PDB file of C-alpha atoms in Angstrom:
ATOM      1  CA  LEU P   1       0.943  13.613 -31.521  1.00 52.00           C
ATOM      2  CA  ALA P   2       0.003  16.616 -29.389  1.00 57.00           C
ATOM      3  CA  THR P   3       3.526  16.827 -27.962  1.00 60.00           C
ATOM      4  CA  PHE P   4       5.034  16.489 -31.442  1.00 52.00           C
ATOM      5  CA  LEU P   5       2.904  19.359 -32.746  1.00 55.00           C
ATOM      6  CA  ARG P   6       3.443  21.547 -29.673  1.00 55.00           C
ATOM      7  CA  LEU P   7       7.217  21.141 -29.855  1.00 54.00           C
ATOM      8  CA  GLY P   8       7.281  21.650 -33.630  1.00 55.00           C
ATOM      9  CA  LEU P   9       5.287  24.855 -33.424  1.00 52.00           C
ATOM     10  CA  HIS P  10       6.984  26.078 -30.214  1.00 55.00           C
ATOM     11  CA  SER P  11       4.875  29.235 -30.026  1.00 57.00           C
ATOM     12  CA  GLY P  12       6.223  30.424 -33.365  1.00 62.00           C
ATOM     13  CA  LYS P  13       9.804  30.578 -32.063  1.00 78.00           C
ATOM     14  CA  ASN P  14      12.584  29.245 -34.259  1.00 84.00           C
ATOM     15  CA  ILE P  15      15.081  28.507 -31.469  1.00 92.00           C
ATOM     16  CA  VAL P  16      14.782  25.659 -28.955  1.00 92.00           C
ATOM     17  CA  LYS P  17      17.039  23.843 -26.518  1.00 95.00           C
ATOM     18  CA  VAL P  18      18.749  20.716 -27.852  1.00 97.00           C
ATOM     19  CA  ARG P  19      16.699  18.667 -25.356  1.00 96.00           C
ATOM     20  CA  GLU P  20      13.465  20.023 -26.926  1.00 93.00           C
ATOM     21  CA  GLU P  21      14.689  19.214 -30.429  1.00 95.00           C
ATOM     22  CA  LEU P  22      15.467  15.672 -29.293  1.00 96.00           C
ATOM     23  CA  GLU P  23      12.057  15.360 -27.638  1.00 94.00           C
ATOM     24  CA  HIS P  24      10.473  16.471 -30.917  1.00 92.00           C
ATOM     25  CA  VAL P  25      12.278  13.806 -32.925  1.00 95.00           C
ATOM     26  CA  LYS P  26      11.498  11.165 -30.266  1.00 94.00           C
ATOM     27  CA  CYS P  27       7.778  12.003 -30.541  1.00 91.00           C
ATOM     28  CA  TYR P  28       7.969  11.735 -34.320  1.00 93.00           C
ATOM     29  CA  LEU P  29       9.718   8.373 -34.086  1.00 96.00           C
ATOM     30  CA  GLN P  30       7.148   7.094 -31.604  1.00 94.00           C
ATOM     31  CA  ILE P  31       4.404   7.924 -34.118  1.00 93.00           C
ATOM     32  CA  GLU P  32       6.316   6.179 -36.918  1.00 95.00           C
ATOM     33  CA  LYS P  33       6.959   3.117 -34.708  1.00 95.00           C
ATOM     34  CA  GLU P  34       3.181   2.872 -34.177  1.00 94.00           C
ATOM     35  CA  ARG P  35       2.641   3.018 -37.936  1.00 94.00           C
ATOM     36  CA  PHE P  36       5.474   0.619 -38.798  1.00 94.00           C
ATOM     37  CA  PRO P  37       6.152  -1.435 -35.641  1.00 94.00           C
ATOM     38  CA  ASP P  38       8.700  -3.843 -37.164  1.00 94.00           C
ATOM     39  CA  LEU P  39      10.370  -1.577 -39.717  1.00 96.00           C
ATOM     40  CA  PHE P  40      13.177  -0.033 -37.661  1.00 97.00           C
ATOM     41  CA  ASP P  41      14.851   0.488 -34.305  1.00 97.00           C
ATOM     42  CA  VAL P  42      16.402   3.676 -32.975  1.00 97.00           C
ATOM     43  CA  ARG P  43      19.505   4.191 -30.868  1.00 98.00           C
ATOM     44  CA  TYR P  44      20.424   7.498 -29.229  1.00 98.00           C
ATOM     45  CA  GLU P  45      24.009   8.409 -28.364  1.00 98.00           C
ATOM     46  CA  ILE P  46      23.607  11.892 -26.909  1.00 98.00           C
ATOM     47  CA  ASP P  47      26.132  13.614 -24.653  1.00 98.00           C
ATOM     48  CA  GLU P  48      24.112  15.230 -21.857  1.00 97.00           C
ATOM     49  CA  LYS P  49      26.452  18.262 -21.917  1.00 97.00           C
ATOM     50  CA  ILE P  50      24.785  19.540 -25.098  1.00 98.00           C
ATOM     51  CA  LEU P  51      21.163  19.385 -23.916  1.00 98.00           C
ATOM     52  CA  ASP P  52      20.895  22.990 -22.706  1.00 97.00           C
ATOM     53  CA  TYR P  53      22.416  24.674 -25.761  1.00 96.00           C
ATOM     54  CA  ASP P  54      20.128  26.567 -28.132  1.00 95.00           C
ATOM     55  CA  MET P  55      19.611  25.373 -31.682  1.00 95.00           C
ATOM     56  CA  VAL P  56      17.335  25.977 -34.642  1.00 94.00           C
ATOM     57  CA  LYS P  57      14.196  23.855 -34.330  1.00 92.00           C
ATOM     58  CA  VAL P  58      12.966  21.095 -36.646  1.00 91.00           C
ATOM     59  CA  ILE P  59      16.372  20.066 -37.975  1.00 94.00           C
ATOM     60  CA  LEU P  60      16.623  16.445 -36.804  1.00 96.00           C
ATOM     61  CA  GLN P  61      13.080  15.307 -37.602  1.00 94.00           C
ATOM     62  CA  PRO P  62      13.204  15.845 -41.400  1.00 93.00           C
ATOM     63  CA  ILE P  63      16.541  14.002 -41.605  1.00 94.00           C
ATOM     64  CA  VAL P  64      15.102  11.065 -39.662  1.00 96.00           C
ATOM     65  CA  GLU P  65      11.971  11.197 -41.818  1.00 94.00           C
ATOM     66  CA  ASN P  66      14.165  10.796 -44.916  1.00 92.00           C
ATOM     67  CA  SER P  67      15.666   7.630 -43.396  1.00 94.00           C
ATOM     68  CA  ILE P  68      12.226   6.127 -42.905  1.00 95.00           C
ATOM     69  CA  LYS P  69      10.608   7.282 -46.168  1.00 91.00           C
ATOM     70  CA  HIS P  70      13.546   6.737 -48.508  1.00 90.00           C
ATOM     71  CA  GLY P  71      16.134   4.609 -46.729  1.00 93.00           C
ATOM     72  CA  PHE P  72      13.762   1.939 -45.470  1.00 95.00           C
ATOM     73  CA  ASP P  73      11.555   1.825 -48.556  1.00 91.00           C
ATOM     74  CA  ASN P  74      10.936  -1.847 -49.432  1.00 90.00           C
ATOM     75  CA  ILE P  75      13.704  -3.252 -47.231  1.00 95.00           C
ATOM     76  CA  ASP P  76      13.539  -6.914 -46.207  1.00 94.00           C
ATOM     77  CA  TYR P  77      15.473  -6.441 -42.955  1.00 96.00           C
ATOM     78  CA  LYS P  78      15.036  -4.335 -39.842  1.00 97.00           C
ATOM     79  CA  GLY P  79      16.248  -0.788 -40.242  1.00 97.00           C
ATOM     80  CA  LEU P  80      18.318   1.043 -37.659  1.00 98.00           C
ATOM     81  CA  ILE P  81      18.611   4.783 -37.095  1.00 98.00           C
ATOM     82  CA  VAL P  82      21.426   6.012 -34.852  1.00 98.00           C
ATOM     83  CA  ILE P  83      21.199   9.607 -33.620  1.00 98.00           C
ATOM     84  CA  LYS P  84      24.391  11.003 -32.114  1.00 98.00           C
ATOM     85  CA  GLY P  85      24.975  14.388 -30.514  1.00 98.00           C
ATOM     86  CA  TYR P  86      28.183  15.542 -28.843  1.00 98.00           C
ATOM     87  CA  GLU P  87      30.536  18.463 -28.261  1.00 96.00           C
ATOM     88  CA  ARG P  88      33.624  18.960 -30.360  1.00 94.00           C
ATOM     89  CA  ASP P  89      35.800  21.965 -29.565  1.00 90.00           C
ATOM     90  CA  GLU P  90      33.509  25.019 -29.769  1.00 90.00           C
ATOM     91  CA  SER P  91      30.826  23.198 -31.717  1.00 96.00           C
ATOM     92  CA  ILE P  92      27.950  20.776 -31.323  1.00 97.00           C
ATOM     93  CA  MET P  93      27.986  17.806 -33.691  1.00 98.00           C
ATOM     94  CA  PHE P  94      25.030  15.703 -34.790  1.00 98.00           C
ATOM     95  CA  GLU P  95      25.118  12.529 -36.843  1.00 98.00           C
ATOM     96  CA  ILE P  96      22.069  10.676 -38.103  1.00 97.00           C
ATOM     97  CA  GLU P  97      22.953   7.318 -39.610  1.00 97.00           C
ATOM     98  CA  ASP P  98      20.728   4.629 -41.075  1.00 97.00           C
ATOM     99  CA  ASN P  99      21.348   1.177 -42.506  1.00 97.00           C
ATOM    100  CA  GLY P 100      18.819   1.702 -45.281  1.00 96.00           C
ATOM    101  CA  ILE P 101      19.103   1.167 -49.009  1.00 94.00           C
ATOM    102  CA  GLY P 102      21.328   4.203 -49.529  1.00 91.00           C
ATOM    103  CA  MET P 103      21.715   5.876 -52.865  1.00 85.00           C
ATOM    104  CA  LYS P 104      24.324   6.811 -55.406  1.00 80.00           C
ATOM    105  CA  TRP P 105      25.737  10.167 -54.350  1.00 70.00           C
ATOM    106  CA  ASP P 106      28.316  12.170 -56.233  1.00 67.00           C
ATOM    107  CA  GLY P 107      29.281  14.247 -53.196  1.00 63.00           C
ATOM    108  CA  ASP P 108      27.702  17.441 -54.523  1.00 62.00           C
ATOM    109  CA  LEU P 109      26.409  19.441 -51.564  1.00 58.00           C
ATOM    110  CA  THR P 110      24.187  21.651 -53.679  1.00 56.00           C
ATOM    111  CA  PHE P 111      20.881  20.292 -52.464  1.00 57.00           C
ATOM    112  CA  PRO P 112      17.978  20.635 -54.860  1.00 51.00           C
ATOM    113  CA  GLN P 113      15.040  22.783 -53.799  1.00 49.00           C
ATOM    114  CA  SER P 114      11.706  21.155 -53.181  1.00 49.00           C
ATOM    115  CA  ASP P 115       9.327  20.888 -56.131  1.00 52.00           C
ATOM    116  CA  ASN P 116       6.559  21.817 -53.713  1.00 48.00           C
ATOM    117  CA  PRO P 117       5.742  25.532 -54.164  1.00 45.00           C
ATOM    118  CA  LEU P 118       5.026  25.729 -50.419  1.00 42.00           C
ATOM    119  CA  GLY P 119       8.583  24.593 -49.629  1.00 43.00           C
ATOM    120  CA  GLY P 120       9.328  21.915 -47.083  1.00 46.00           C
ATOM    121  CA  TYR P 121      11.977  20.734 -44.685  1.00 47.00           C
ATOM    122  CA  GLY P 122      14.148  18.777 -47.081  1.00 78.00           C
ATOM    123  CA  LEU P 123      17.936  18.800 -46.984  1.00 84.00           C
ATOM    124  CA  TYR P 124      18.029  22.013 -49.006  1.00 85.00           C
ATOM    125  CA  ASN P 125      15.898  23.828 -46.442  1.00 87.00           C
ATOM    126  CA  ILE P 126      17.854  22.462 -43.488  1.00 90.00           C
ATOM    127  CA  ASP P 127      21.108  23.645 -45.039  1.00 90.00           C
ATOM    128  CA  ARG P 128      19.602  27.059 -45.820  1.00 90.00           C
ATOM    129  CA  ARG P 129      18.170  27.539 -42.329  1.00 90.00           C
ATOM    130  CA  LEU P 130      21.457  26.553 -40.688  1.00 93.00           C
ATOM    131  CA  SER P 131      23.332  29.019 -42.887  1.00 93.00           C
ATOM    132  CA  ILE P 132      20.951  31.835 -41.910  1.00 93.00           C
ATOM    133  CA  TYR P 133      21.154  31.286 -38.147  1.00 94.00           C
ATOM    134  CA  TYR P 134      24.788  30.188 -37.827  1.00 93.00           C
ATOM    135  CA  GLU P 135      26.259  32.077 -40.801  1.00 90.00           C
ATOM    136  CA  SER P 136      29.675  30.451 -41.426  1.00 89.00           C
ATOM    137  CA  ASP P 137      29.720  28.646 -38.057  1.00 92.00           C
ATOM    138  CA  TYR P 138      28.123  25.441 -39.347  1.00 95.00           C
ATOM    139  CA  SER P 139      28.720  22.578 -41.725  1.00 94.00           C
ATOM    140  CA  PHE P 140      26.334  20.089 -43.288  1.00 91.00           C
ATOM    141  CA  GLU P 141      27.459  16.805 -44.835  1.00 90.00           C
ATOM    142  CA  PHE P 142      25.622  13.981 -46.538  1.00 87.00           C
ATOM    143  CA  CYS P 143      27.171  10.601 -47.381  1.00 90.00           C
ATOM    144  CA  SER P 144      25.316   7.704 -48.956  1.00 89.00           C
ATOM    145  CA  GLU P 145      26.137   4.516 -50.808  1.00 90.00           C
ATOM    146  CA  PRO P 146      23.775   1.988 -52.332  1.00 92.00           C
ATOM    147  CA  LYS P 147      23.141  -0.951 -49.967  1.00 91.00           C
ATOM    148  CA  LYS P 148      25.250   0.699 -47.234  1.00 93.00           C
ATOM    149  CA  GLY P 149      22.898   3.343 -45.859  1.00 95.00           C
ATOM    150  CA  THR P 150      23.184   7.063 -45.330  1.00 94.00           C
ATOM    151  CA  ILE P 151      24.897   9.373 -42.849  1.00 95.00           C
ATOM    152  CA  VAL P 152      23.937  13.008 -42.379  1.00 94.00           C
ATOM    153  CA  ARG P 153      26.304  15.084 -40.235  1.00 95.00           C
ATOM    154  CA  PHE P 154      26.054  18.665 -39.220  1.00 95.00           C
ATOM    155  CA  LYS P 155      28.046  20.922 -36.976  1.00 96.00           C
ATOM    156  CA  ILE P 156      26.651  24.031 -35.378  1.00 96.00           C
ATOM    157  CA  GLY P 157      28.258  26.650 -33.200  1.00 94.00           C
ATOM    158  CA  LYS P 158      27.417  26.733 -29.523  1.00 93.00           C
ATOM    159  CA  GLU P 159      26.007  30.208 -30.072  1.00 89.00           C
ATOM    160  CA  ILE P 160      23.509  31.215 -32.716  1.00 88.00           C
ATOM    161  CA  LYS P 161      24.789  34.176 -34.727  1.00 79.00           C
ATOM    162  CA  LYS P 162      21.456  35.601 -35.851  1.00 72.00           C
ATOM    163  CA  TYR P 163      18.034  35.379 -34.191  1.00 64.00           C
TER     164      TYR P 163
END
């Protein structure tokens, strides 16, 4: 828990190395595995070449949290989260896939804002933060189907445009 909080706060800085972002999500998942020991497994497919690039912090954890809170809600089988990270051309790609309950999705990428007046780290906020730091050098995709799970993909440039 202490490591999770330390990495999430990161001395008030918004930029971390990919390896720190992965460590943050691993700490979060360790906490969730303690809470729900038989609910899900996790598999990492991370290309080591991306570990020393900079990225905006606290991007992966809220996506993974959505898998656990929404995707694995009332499932009667073991969930699986697969976290992939790799280089593609001049970009870094991430994919977070789960085998959860999925949802009907019309493909609209206009994410709703949180109802919480204090905000949050939902998909809307992730998309907004990526657009601020990477300007047009990012993409964010969400695909989901009932009973087939959910995939969240995002691409970021190897260099952050705005600090």
